[in-house]
Amino acid sequence: MSPRSTVARVLERLVVVLSVIILLMSVTSIVSILVIQREVRGTATTISPLIEDSTSLRVDVTEAQTHYRTYLLIGDAASLDRYRASRRAFEEDKEDLRTSAARSSVDPQQVRDFLDAGEAWFEAADAEIAAGDERDGQGVARTSQNFDRVTQEHDALVVEIAEARQERRDRYGLAMNGGIALMGLATLLALVVTVHQGRRALGRLARPLQALHRVVMRQAGGATQARADTTRGADEVVALASAFNSLAEANASMQDERERRLDLYRTTGSVAGVLRTREGGWDGACAKLGAGLGADATSIYRLTGEDTASRLGGWHSSGAGFPPALDDVVVPGLARMLADTPILQADGAAEIALTFPPALRALAEHQGLEGWVLHPMFFGDEAVGVLSVASLREHSWDEAQIQAMARVAEYGAHTLVEQRYVTSLEELDEQKSVFMATTSHELRTPLTSIAGYLELLEDGDYGSLTDPQSRALGIVSRNVERLRSLIDDLLLLNRLDSGQSRVDRREHDVGSSAARVGEQFAPVAAAAGVDLMLEEAPGPVLVLADPTQIERAVGNLVSNAVKFTPSGGTVRLSVLPGQDEVRIVCADTGMGVPAADQTHLFTRFFRATNAQHEQVQGTGLGLVVVETIAAAHGGCVELTSVEGEGTTVTIVLPTVAGTDRRVSPLRPAPC
């Protein structure tokens, strides 16, 4: 840092120059004032006393002449005394005039001439007075000539004094003008120097600082590329601008690093969504990660053994596929190595040769890899796979990139295990469906045979039956129907769950389904002492649905309602059309469902505790079938119940219809 360009030097130079100028102006002012003061004092101490003394002498002579004439004319003794007093005053003032004249620059001869003239007058006057009676009366005339000479000499002395005073005035006037001129010159010089130094200070301090302030405000406003000028200004200002630029560069670098980390976080976050897709998710995840890391090749492997791994997906920056040798990799002790080594990382070929096992070193050399990272994929304590990120150039893997790989490895491990579980569940579900279909089919065959033989026995084809035998066969027949209904429900649920059941959707009037169900269960309700009522819509209520399945769902609702309603109760079946949906409502005044059981009613084979206590027969599949059919048609099921008061179940289906409704009781059909 040059001492000539520092802020202290610039300010010091400005202060010194201004101090010198102020000092010069002060000295000039003081000298001018002293000169003027000296001249004024000289005038006051020499010229003014001289004027006063000469005037006093003139007055003394004038008064003496007045008293002298009076004495000569009237002989008044008092006038004579006054004359003599004036004579003494003249003598005294004469010495004062000589003293004043000695201190002044007035011509001494002129002073002597004036004094001589005065003394000559007094001598003539004294002679006339001394003559007494011998005076001839011409004394006044004779002394008048002497008095005129006094007047002339005094006038000459006054002129001489005036010239001396003017000379002094000229001198201090010149001194004053010179001081003013010097002050003006000093002021002009001060102005020039001050402007020069001020401009220099502005150029070295103020303007660079203002420019730096503007750059700082631009930075604060978001202009991260703004930089300060380091070519002008004092050394400290330049150093400050350089430090600011360094700070701005560091801040920009940090901002870029934050943006890069955020981009990596977004990239790895999106990988989780890509991995959720069942097909092609592994390749998409590798592509996103590889592009985000700036790598050349990315792949994900699943461990298939202690020494083997199979590639699930991959991506290559060139767009080329992976060699077949990389689809299934054999590395002795691979699983153990991944479990023992959290991560294998190398920034260059030399580091690969030092840290990677022989089989992987050979693979890297064969593929021309310069930078390579193998990140294990753990689920709990189990290594389930490995993430490979490779570069064909030397690559320094930083912490943010390693963290991104760790997140993708975690997502991949969870996805891999989830897919493993999903596959197992799908296989189990398929086995369940096959088991249910096979079992139901195998049960239907002997059940059909049993039902046929029961019918033959009841018809008397094998002989007549006693009353106890008929009652026993009736019980067997009802249980056969229960088994058949259970098997039908299981087959329907199995077909709906597996997607094998064909839903024949067409425009269908749900009101007709409700009417048929009402007619079907009217005798059953009458036998149980339950009043079954149908609230019909005044017109067709059309939905896109399979009529058979809709009728079965409504039938299940009415069957349950009649079954769980004691004698004397009421079951009301309503069809309520709306603008976009139709609601098929079945409300009963039966035993209701306990609040604790209501959340489990749509679970297969679940039966309410009060139904079990009352030994009401059922399979626990009725509501499940209703919900499954409604869901298959884009609808849903609603249920509200109060124990001891009744239950209301509503099937909601999408439709377009809407009219008023009317209520009419259903009568049992004729036998």
XYZ file of C-alpha atoms in Angstrom:
671
model
C 0.000 0.000 0.000
C 1.568 3.258 -1.114
C 1.725 5.915 1.656
C 0.951 8.633 -0.907
C -2.421 7.050 -1.787
C -3.800 6.237 1.648
C -6.902 7.871 3.077
C -4.807 9.288 5.920
C -2.365 10.830 3.434
C -5.130 12.375 1.341
C -6.830 13.853 4.380
C -3.494 14.915 5.901
C -2.523 16.720 2.693
C -5.887 18.461 2.606
C -5.630 19.494 6.268
C -2.019 20.733 5.879
C -2.812 22.803 2.786
C -5.878 24.323 4.403
C -3.904 25.008 7.607
C -1.091 26.759 5.684
C -3.588 28.863 3.769
C -5.389 29.820 6.961
C -2.044 30.653 8.599
C -0.969 32.828 5.648
C -4.266 34.633 5.622
C -4.026 35.189 9.378
C -0.430 36.503 9.180
C -1.346 38.803 6.310
C -4.314 40.129 8.243
C -2.262 40.646 11.384
C 0.574 42.440 9.528
C -1.910 44.665 7.723
C -3.670 45.499 10.968
C -0.368 46.241 12.716
C 0.818 48.570 9.919
C -2.492 50.409 9.889
C -2.495 50.553 13.661
C 1.042 51.980 13.657
C 0.160 54.683 11.157
C -3.008 55.570 13.011
C -1.105 55.659 16.274
C 1.627 57.839 14.656
C -0.987 60.271 13.429
C -2.647 60.320 16.820
C 0.623 60.806 18.739
C 2.400 63.257 16.430
C 0.195 65.026 13.917
C -2.815 65.572 16.120
C -0.814 67.016 19.060
C 1.089 69.191 16.649
C -2.157 70.590 15.267
C -3.527 71.112 18.743
C -0.323 72.808 19.969
C -0.041 75.099 16.926
C -3.715 75.990 17.278
C -3.214 76.746 20.975
C -0.308 79.081 20.145
C -2.404 80.841 17.508
C -5.193 81.222 20.057
C -2.689 82.539 22.637
C -1.413 85.189 20.193
C -4.968 86.123 19.128
C -6.196 86.515 22.717
C -3.036 88.436 23.665
C -3.643 90.807 20.753
C -7.247 91.343 21.843
C -6.254 92.145 25.410
C -3.304 94.221 24.151
C -5.517 96.439 21.979
C -8.049 96.809 24.730
C -5.326 97.939 27.097
C -3.909 100.418 24.593
C -7.351 101.875 23.911
C -8.769 102.191 27.405
C -5.751 101.497 29.634
C -7.668 98.756 31.493
C -5.322 97.048 33.978
C -7.372 93.831 33.786
C -6.755 93.629 30.071
C -3.080 94.036 30.774
C -3.216 91.128 33.209
C -5.032 89.044 30.682
C -2.431 89.933 28.085
C 0.339 88.834 30.363
C -1.519 85.562 31.124
C -1.752 84.915 27.368
C 1.971 85.766 27.142
C 2.766 83.102 29.727
C 0.469 80.557 28.037
C 2.298 81.221 24.764
C 5.610 80.471 26.384
C 4.276 77.223 27.828
C 2.571 76.097 24.603
C 5.678 77.029 22.644
C 7.618 74.240 24.397
C 4.829 71.754 23.742
C 4.877 72.670 20.036
C 8.615 72.156 19.865
C 8.252 68.727 21.520
C 5.428 67.676 19.147
C 7.333 69.025 16.151
C 10.406 67.010 17.173
C 8.342 63.755 17.024
C 6.720 64.555 13.715
C 7.969 64.689 10.171
C 6.982 68.370 9.788
C 9.730 70.739 8.611
C 11.373 72.166 11.809
C 12.164 75.456 10.073
C 8.488 76.061 9.482
C 7.851 75.516 13.169
C 10.678 77.901 14.104
C 9.375 80.545 11.686
C 5.950 80.350 13.295
C 7.439 80.608 16.803
C 9.750 83.439 15.774
C 6.805 85.347 14.328
C 4.904 84.923 17.564
C 7.834 85.976 19.689
C 8.410 89.000 17.425
C 4.796 90.086 17.911
C 5.032 89.698 21.672
C 8.323 91.684 21.692
C 6.686 94.507 19.730
C 3.662 94.482 22.010
C 5.844 94.434 25.101
C 7.751 97.448 23.771
C 4.530 99.402 23.200
C 3.290 98.600 26.657
C 6.626 99.528 28.197
C 6.627 102.941 26.380
C 3.756 104.081 28.602
C 3.003 107.791 28.155
C 5.554 108.063 25.440
C 3.353 106.025 23.083
C 2.551 107.829 19.942
C -0.703 105.956 19.196
C 0.751 103.950 16.354
C 1.549 100.827 18.394
C -1.471 98.846 17.198
C -0.566 99.558 13.633
C 3.021 98.596 14.194
C 2.089 95.284 15.948
C -0.540 94.463 13.320
C 2.181 93.742 10.812
C 3.757 91.328 13.289
C 0.358 89.679 13.876
C -0.202 89.249 10.167
C 3.171 87.563 9.978
C 2.092 85.215 12.822
C -1.079 84.402 10.881
C 0.858 83.751 7.700
C 3.400 81.532 9.424
C 0.664 79.632 11.204
C -1.215 79.070 7.973
C 2.000 77.839 6.409
C 2.559 75.534 9.373
C -1.002 74.194 9.113
C -0.420 73.445 5.440
C 2.822 71.695 6.358
C 1.038 69.693 9.059
C -1.803 68.803 6.668
C 0.698 67.530 4.144
C 2.408 65.414 6.816
C -0.952 64.027 7.906
C -1.930 63.245 4.326
C 1.402 61.505 3.840
C 0.639 59.267 6.807
C -2.876 58.653 5.535
C -1.454 57.658 2.190
C 0.919 55.242 3.857
C -1.677 53.418 5.948
C -4.118 53.595 3.033
C -1.471 51.878 0.956
C -0.936 49.368 3.739
C -4.658 48.766 3.948
C -4.986 48.304 0.193
C -1.971 46.048 0.201
C -3.461 43.985 3.027
C -6.759 43.772 1.175
C -4.924 42.753 -1.972
C -2.935 40.168 -0.067
C -6.113 38.873 1.579
C -7.840 38.646 -1.763
C -4.868 36.887 -3.290
C -4.651 34.552 -0.330
C -8.398 33.882 -0.555
C -8.135 33.151 -4.271
C -5.164 30.900 -3.654
C -7.027 29.177 -0.836
C -10.052 28.701 -3.080
C -7.947 27.236 -5.903
C -6.001 24.947 -3.603
C -9.127 23.945 -1.686
C -11.000 23.129 -4.899
C -8.015 21.166 -6.153
C -7.606 19.255 -2.922
C -11.370 18.835 -2.600
C -11.591 17.372 -6.091
C -8.670 15.169 -5.256
C -10.405 14.033 -2.056
C -13.642 13.485 -3.977
C -11.789 11.496 -6.616
C -9.903 9.442 -4.047
C -12.543 9.081 -1.336
C -16.093 10.326 -1.836
C -16.841 9.146 -5.384
C -15.269 5.684 -4.956
C -17.165 5.258 -1.681
C -20.403 6.377 -3.342
C -19.791 3.935 -6.184
C -19.070 1.191 -3.652
C -22.292 2.063 -1.798
C -24.287 1.783 -5.037
C -22.755 -1.609 -5.746
C -23.580 -2.767 -2.209
C -27.208 -1.638 -2.618
C -27.438 -3.433 -5.972
C -26.113 -6.558 -4.311
C -28.702 -6.179 -1.562
C -31.369 -5.782 -4.240
C -30.468 -9.123 -5.805
C -27.893 -8.135 -8.457
C -25.440 -10.828 -7.374
C -23.142 -10.173 -10.344
C -22.488 -6.523 -9.389
C -18.832 -5.836 -8.524
C -17.000 -2.799 -7.144
C -14.391 -0.807 -9.146
C -10.871 -1.471 -7.843
C -9.029 0.834 -10.261
C -9.544 4.169 -8.525
C -9.640 5.543 -5.020
C -7.404 5.618 -2.004
C -5.627 2.435 -1.063
C -8.047 1.696 1.764
C -11.032 2.256 -0.541
C -9.471 0.001 -3.181
C -8.749 -2.590 -0.481
C -12.335 -2.299 0.751
C -13.680 -2.697 -2.796
C -11.415 -5.717 -3.335
C -12.591 -7.248 -0.053
C -16.207 -6.618 -1.041
C -15.631 -8.274 -4.412
C -14.055 -11.252 -2.675
C -17.016 -11.445 -0.325
C -19.433 -11.167 -3.272
C -17.593 -13.930 -5.089
C -17.714 -16.102 -1.981
C -21.409 -15.324 -1.537
C -22.118 -16.110 -5.196
C -20.179 -19.337 -4.835
C -22.163 -20.221 -1.717
C -25.393 -19.329 -3.496
C -24.429 -21.509 -6.441
C -23.559 -24.299 -4.026
C -26.923 -23.910 -2.277
C -28.713 -23.943 -5.616
C -26.766 -27.018 -6.655
C -27.593 -28.772 -3.393
C -31.235 -27.755 -3.756
C -31.303 -29.056 -7.335
C -29.788 -32.326 -6.138
C -32.380 -32.499 -3.373
C -35.194 -31.879 -5.866
C -33.700 -34.463 -8.189
C -33.435 -37.122 -5.519
C -36.874 -36.178 -4.203
C -38.384 -36.774 -7.632
C -36.611 -40.150 -7.806
C -38.924 -41.446 -5.074
C -41.938 -40.711 -7.287
C -40.295 -42.330 -10.292
C -39.553 -45.476 -8.313
C -43.231 -45.837 -7.370
C -44.095 -46.736 -10.971
C -44.251 -50.463 -11.476
C -42.674 -50.480 -14.924
C -39.555 -48.573 -16.007
C -39.037 -46.833 -12.677
C -35.460 -48.053 -12.174
C -34.220 -46.704 -15.514
C -35.953 -43.349 -14.905
C -34.454 -43.055 -11.411
C -30.951 -43.785 -12.755
C -31.414 -41.215 -15.537
C -32.491 -38.471 -13.104
C -29.676 -39.199 -10.669
C -26.990 -39.456 -13.359
C -28.002 -36.195 -15.030
C -28.222 -34.433 -11.661
C -24.738 -35.600 -10.605
C -23.101 -34.963 -13.978
C -22.039 -38.620 -14.120
C -21.578 -40.768 -17.241
C -23.273 -43.960 -16.084
C -25.660 -44.845 -13.260
C -27.113 -48.247 -12.434
C -28.948 -50.017 -9.617
C -28.290 -53.672 -8.775
C -30.230 -56.142 -6.649
C -28.246 -58.654 -4.644
C -29.192 -62.165 -5.749
C -26.601 -64.034 -3.698
C -23.488 -63.678 -1.626
C -21.370 -63.103 -4.730
C -23.850 -61.992 -7.403
C -25.933 -58.944 -8.280
C -28.490 -58.399 -11.048
C -29.016 -55.019 -12.686
C -32.524 -53.607 -12.201
C -32.048 -50.429 -14.254
C -29.431 -48.097 -15.636
C -28.618 -44.951 -17.595
C -25.684 -43.917 -19.782
C -24.940 -40.342 -20.837
C -24.132 -41.464 -24.390
C -27.503 -43.118 -24.740
C -25.857 -46.467 -25.376
C -27.000 -49.582 -23.566
C -25.021 -51.448 -20.953
C -22.847 -54.390 -22.040
C -24.331 -57.798 -21.188
C -21.420 -58.358 -18.810
C -22.839 -55.620 -16.582
C -26.341 -57.111 -16.353
C -25.256 -59.820 -13.921
C -22.085 -59.123 -11.954
C -20.147 -61.736 -10.016
C -17.840 -60.427 -7.294
C -16.589 -62.837 -4.648
C -17.810 -61.775 -1.210
C -19.902 -58.910 -2.631
C -22.645 -59.054 0.025
C -20.113 -59.210 2.866
C -18.092 -56.347 1.341
C -21.180 -54.119 1.104
C -22.121 -54.944 4.685
C -18.630 -54.189 6.014
C -17.819 -51.136 3.837
C -20.422 -48.336 3.992
C -19.335 -46.861 0.656
C -16.678 -47.457 -1.997
C -15.551 -44.166 -3.480
C -12.727 -43.208 -5.861
C -12.035 -39.884 -7.621
C -9.551 -41.288 -10.133
C -8.183 -44.496 -11.659
C -5.284 -44.622 -9.187
C -7.674 -44.464 -6.262
C -9.834 -47.194 -7.822
C -6.750 -49.416 -8.005
C -6.042 -48.765 -4.307
C -9.514 -49.100 -2.762
C -11.615 -51.418 -4.968
C -11.361 -55.245 -4.855
C -9.634 -57.012 -7.821
C -12.835 -58.036 -9.616
C -14.170 -54.481 -9.533
C -10.770 -53.000 -10.494
C -10.730 -55.202 -13.573
C -14.285 -54.152 -14.422
C -13.397 -50.457 -14.032
C -10.310 -50.830 -16.198
C -12.281 -52.675 -18.855
C -14.993 -49.976 -18.913
C -12.490 -47.077 -18.752
C -13.853 -45.645 -15.501
C -11.924 -42.806 -13.838
C -14.336 -41.930 -11.021
C -16.599 -44.477 -9.341
C -18.896 -44.738 -6.332
C -20.615 -47.903 -5.096
C -23.237 -47.078 -2.461
C -24.895 -50.040 -0.736
C -28.683 -50.169 -0.418
C -29.725 -51.205 3.078
C -33.138 -52.092 4.444
C -32.585 -52.195 8.170
C -29.402 -54.185 8.632
C -29.829 -56.140 5.408
C -27.944 -55.174 2.237
C -30.475 -55.660 -0.563
C -28.672 -53.954 -3.460
C -26.059 -51.464 -4.579
C -26.123 -48.117 -6.413
C -23.335 -47.554 -8.941
C -22.380 -44.043 -10.175
C -19.437 -43.851 -12.588
C -17.562 -41.208 -14.564
C -15.240 -41.588 -17.572
C -13.193 -38.656 -16.269
C -11.637 -37.942 -12.914
C -14.412 -36.706 -10.694
C -14.235 -35.315 -7.171
C -17.378 -36.530 -5.412
C -18.384 -33.899 -2.857
C -20.540 -34.274 0.232
C -23.736 -33.059 -1.453
C -23.392 -35.664 -4.222
C -22.702 -38.451 -1.722
C -25.781 -37.396 0.251
C -27.848 -37.436 -2.943
C -26.627 -40.990 -3.658
C -27.472 -41.989 -0.073
C -31.052 -40.711 -0.473
C -31.519 -42.535 -3.774
C -30.004 -45.693 -2.269
C -32.480 -45.448 0.626
C -35.421 -44.904 -1.746
C -34.233 -47.784 -3.896
C -33.869 -50.143 -0.947
C -37.388 -49.371 0.284
C -38.795 -49.715 -3.230
C -36.972 -53.005 -3.769
C -38.259 -54.478 -0.516
C -41.734 -53.055 -1.147
C -41.825 -54.644 -4.585
C -40.659 -57.885 -3.044
C -43.527 -57.725 -0.539
C -46.026 -56.654 -3.186
C -44.998 -59.550 -5.398
C -45.386 -61.934 -2.475
C -48.794 -60.480 -1.639
C -49.899 -60.697 -5.256
C -48.829 -64.307 -5.374
C -50.667 -64.999 -2.106
C -53.759 -63.177 -3.395
C -53.677 -65.155 -6.595
C -53.326 -68.380 -4.624
C -56.216 -67.275 -2.407
C -58.394 -66.564 -5.420
C -57.569 -69.943 -6.927
C -58.189 -71.614 -3.588
C -61.516 -69.846 -3.114
C -62.670 -70.594 -6.651
C -61.581 -74.221 -6.445
C -63.007 -74.741 -2.984
C -66.321 -73.058 -3.845
C -66.610 -75.051 -7.045
C -65.804 -78.285 -5.277
C -68.359 -77.481 -2.580
C -71.118 -76.670 -5.063
C -70.967 -80.107 -6.717
C -71.697 -82.237 -3.606
C -74.061 -79.531 -2.312
C -76.104 -79.755 -5.530
C -76.245 -83.538 -5.134
C -77.354 -83.189 -1.509
C -80.052 -80.696 -2.510
C -81.304 -83.065 -5.227
C -81.577 -86.052 -2.907
C -83.278 -83.897 -0.264
C -85.878 -82.887 -2.829
C -86.441 -86.577 -3.730
C -86.839 -87.489 -0.075
C -89.252 -84.625 0.551
C -91.315 -85.612 -2.520
C -91.664 -89.193 -1.147
C -89.756 -90.893 -3.937
C -88.093 -93.099 -1.323
C -91.173 -93.691 0.685
C -93.474 -91.699 2.873
C -92.030 -89.608 5.742
C -93.183 -89.186 9.248
C -93.685 -85.690 10.656
C -90.394 -85.740 12.600
C -88.572 -86.868 9.486
C -90.146 -84.083 7.408
C -89.131 -81.477 10.014
C -85.566 -82.838 10.049
C -85.344 -82.737 6.257
C -86.675 -79.134 6.300
C -83.861 -78.111 8.669
C -81.303 -79.824 6.413
C -82.796 -78.121 3.348
C -82.552 -74.646 4.956
C -78.936 -75.221 5.913
C -78.189 -76.371 2.366
C -79.609 -73.065 1.110
C -77.442 -71.185 3.637
C -74.361 -73.005 2.389
C -75.330 -72.317 -1.211
C -75.818 -68.582 -0.456
C -72.461 -68.475 1.361
C -70.721 -70.137 -1.581
C -72.396 -67.747 -4.039
C -71.256 -64.744 -1.960
C -67.697 -66.048 -1.769
C -67.580 -66.679 -5.532
C -68.991 -63.218 -6.266
C -66.499 -61.492 -3.949
C -63.647 -63.498 -5.423
C -64.632 -62.569 -8.986
C -65.081 -58.885 -8.091
C -61.750 -58.708 -6.236
C -59.840 -60.419 -9.023
C -61.567 -58.454 -11.779
C -62.905 -61.603 -13.348
C -66.550 -60.712 -12.823
C -68.025 -59.053 -15.895
C -70.093 -55.979 -15.076
C -72.724 -55.693 -17.791
C -73.457 -51.976 -17.520
C -76.472 -50.547 -19.258
C -79.204 -48.046 -18.527
C -81.237 -49.532 -15.751
C -84.107 -48.261 -13.610
C -83.101 -48.855 -10.007
C -86.727 -48.320 -9.028
C -87.633 -51.560 -10.784
C -84.905 -53.409 -8.881
C -86.278 -52.052 -5.608
C -89.813 -53.087 -6.570
C -88.727 -56.654 -7.443
C -86.776 -56.964 -4.193
C -89.838 -55.713 -2.296
C -92.070 -58.278 -3.974
C -89.481 -61.017 -3.330
C -89.190 -60.301 0.417
C -92.809 -59.320 1.101
C -93.832 -62.859 2.070
C -90.714 -63.244 4.250
C -91.459 -59.947 6.009
C -95.109 -60.875 6.481
C -94.141 -64.219 7.992
C -91.785 -62.435 10.406
C -94.436 -59.860 11.360
C -92.444 -56.999 9.854
C -94.114 -54.209 7.889
C -92.115 -53.777 4.646
C -92.778 -50.482 2.826
C -91.458 -49.151 -0.482
C -91.007 -45.441 -1.207
C -91.075 -45.299 -4.975
C -89.935 -42.543 -7.295
C -92.708 -41.251 -9.599
C -90.632 -41.999 -12.685
C -87.683 -44.062 -13.887
C -84.371 -43.479 -12.093
C -81.728 -44.516 -14.617
C -78.193 -45.577 -13.782
C -75.445 -47.270 -15.775
C -75.232 -50.579 -13.938
C -75.538 -54.376 -14.049
C -79.195 -54.987 -13.058
C -78.449 -58.403 -11.560
C -75.750 -57.076 -9.250
C -77.778 -54.006 -8.239
C -80.756 -56.198 -7.411
C -78.535 -58.534 -5.384
C -77.090 -55.610 -3.400
C -80.563 -54.207 -2.634
C -81.744 -57.710 -1.759
C -78.929 -58.106 0.753
C -79.959 -54.846 2.450
C -83.631 -55.827 2.711
C -82.752 -59.375 3.816
C -80.563 -58.059 6.637
C -83.162 -55.472 7.668
C -85.997 -58.039 7.867
C -83.750 -60.545 9.628
C -82.619 -58.112 12.349
C -86.048 -56.468 12.908
C -88.308 -58.080 15.519
C -91.997 -58.708 14.937
C -94.018 -55.515 14.852
C -91.141 -53.505 13.425
C -90.886 -51.652 10.136
C -88.510 -51.821 7.171
C -88.660 -48.973 4.665
C -86.956 -49.173 1.256
C -86.637 -45.801 -0.489
C -85.327 -44.654 -3.881
C -84.280 -41.008 -3.593
C -83.182 -39.458 -6.922
C -80.908 -36.406 -6.973
C -79.258 -34.243 -9.611
C -76.120 -36.356 -9.975
C -76.794 -39.414 -7.825
C -79.469 -41.747 -6.586
C -79.699 -42.948 -3.004
C -81.226 -46.359 -2.277
C -82.043 -46.232 1.437
C -83.036 -49.204 3.587
C -84.071 -48.179 7.115
C -85.292 -50.569 9.837
C -86.424 -50.369 13.435
C -84.444 -53.443 14.419
C -81.903 -54.201 17.095
C -79.284 -51.781 15.693
C -75.515 -52.161 15.879
C -73.362 -51.320 18.912
C -71.173 -48.258 18.349
C -67.988 -50.245 18.999
C -68.870 -52.701 16.208
C -69.832 -50.219 13.496
C -66.265 -49.636 12.251
C -65.884 -53.385 11.536
C -69.213 -54.013 9.775
C -67.643 -54.009 6.305
C -64.985 -56.563 7.310
C -65.515 -60.035 5.873
C -67.154 -62.540 8.198
C -67.577 -59.954 10.968
C -70.882 -60.132 12.847
C -72.095 -57.688 15.449
C -71.890 -58.841 19.051
C -75.626 -58.383 19.705
C -76.460 -60.455 16.608
C -74.264 -63.257 17.893
C -75.831 -62.996 21.360
C -79.342 -63.218 19.870
C -78.153 -66.125 17.672
C -79.350 -64.439 14.466
C -78.105 -66.513 11.554
C -75.689 -64.894 9.081
C -72.305 -65.173 7.351
C -70.936 -61.655 7.865
C -70.616 -61.159 4.082
C -73.843 -59.324 3.229
C -72.617 -55.753 3.728
C -69.235 -56.625 2.210
C -71.004 -57.782 -0.971
C -73.113 -54.598 -1.015
C -70.051 -52.361 -0.638
C -68.084 -54.276 -3.296
C -70.942 -54.020 -5.840
C -71.429 -50.292 -5.108
C -67.701 -49.624 -5.518
C -67.640 -51.554 -8.816
C -70.318 -49.147 -10.101
C -68.533 -45.993 -8.922
C -70.659 -45.621 -5.816
C -70.399 -46.098 -2.082
C -72.307 -47.291 0.991
C -73.327 -45.275 4.057
C -74.438 -46.697 7.385
C -75.875 -45.144 10.538
C -77.145 -47.157 13.464
C -78.252 -46.787 17.076
C -78.366 -49.903 19.212
C -81.944 -50.736 20.190
C -83.436 -48.215 17.716
C -82.536 -49.394 14.239
C -80.154 -49.165 11.304
C -80.133 -47.197 8.060
C -77.947 -48.329 5.127
C -77.718 -46.228 1.957
C -76.325 -47.216 -1.447
C -75.195 -44.139 -3.380
C -74.822 -44.546 -7.179
C -74.038 -41.930 -9.848
C -77.037 -41.073 -12.068
C -79.124 -38.335 -13.658
C -82.760 -38.260 -12.570
C -85.034 -36.605 -10.040
C -88.747 -36.509 -9.203
C -90.988 -36.568 -6.185
C -91.732 -39.853 -4.444
C -94.844 -41.507 -3.024
C -95.239 -43.980 -0.224
C -97.331 -47.170 -0.470
C -97.335 -50.287 1.754
C -96.466 -53.638 0.162
C -98.971 -56.398 0.587
C -98.014 -60.050 0.639
C -98.287 -61.668 -2.777
C -101.019 -64.225 -3.183
C -100.074 -67.936 -2.622
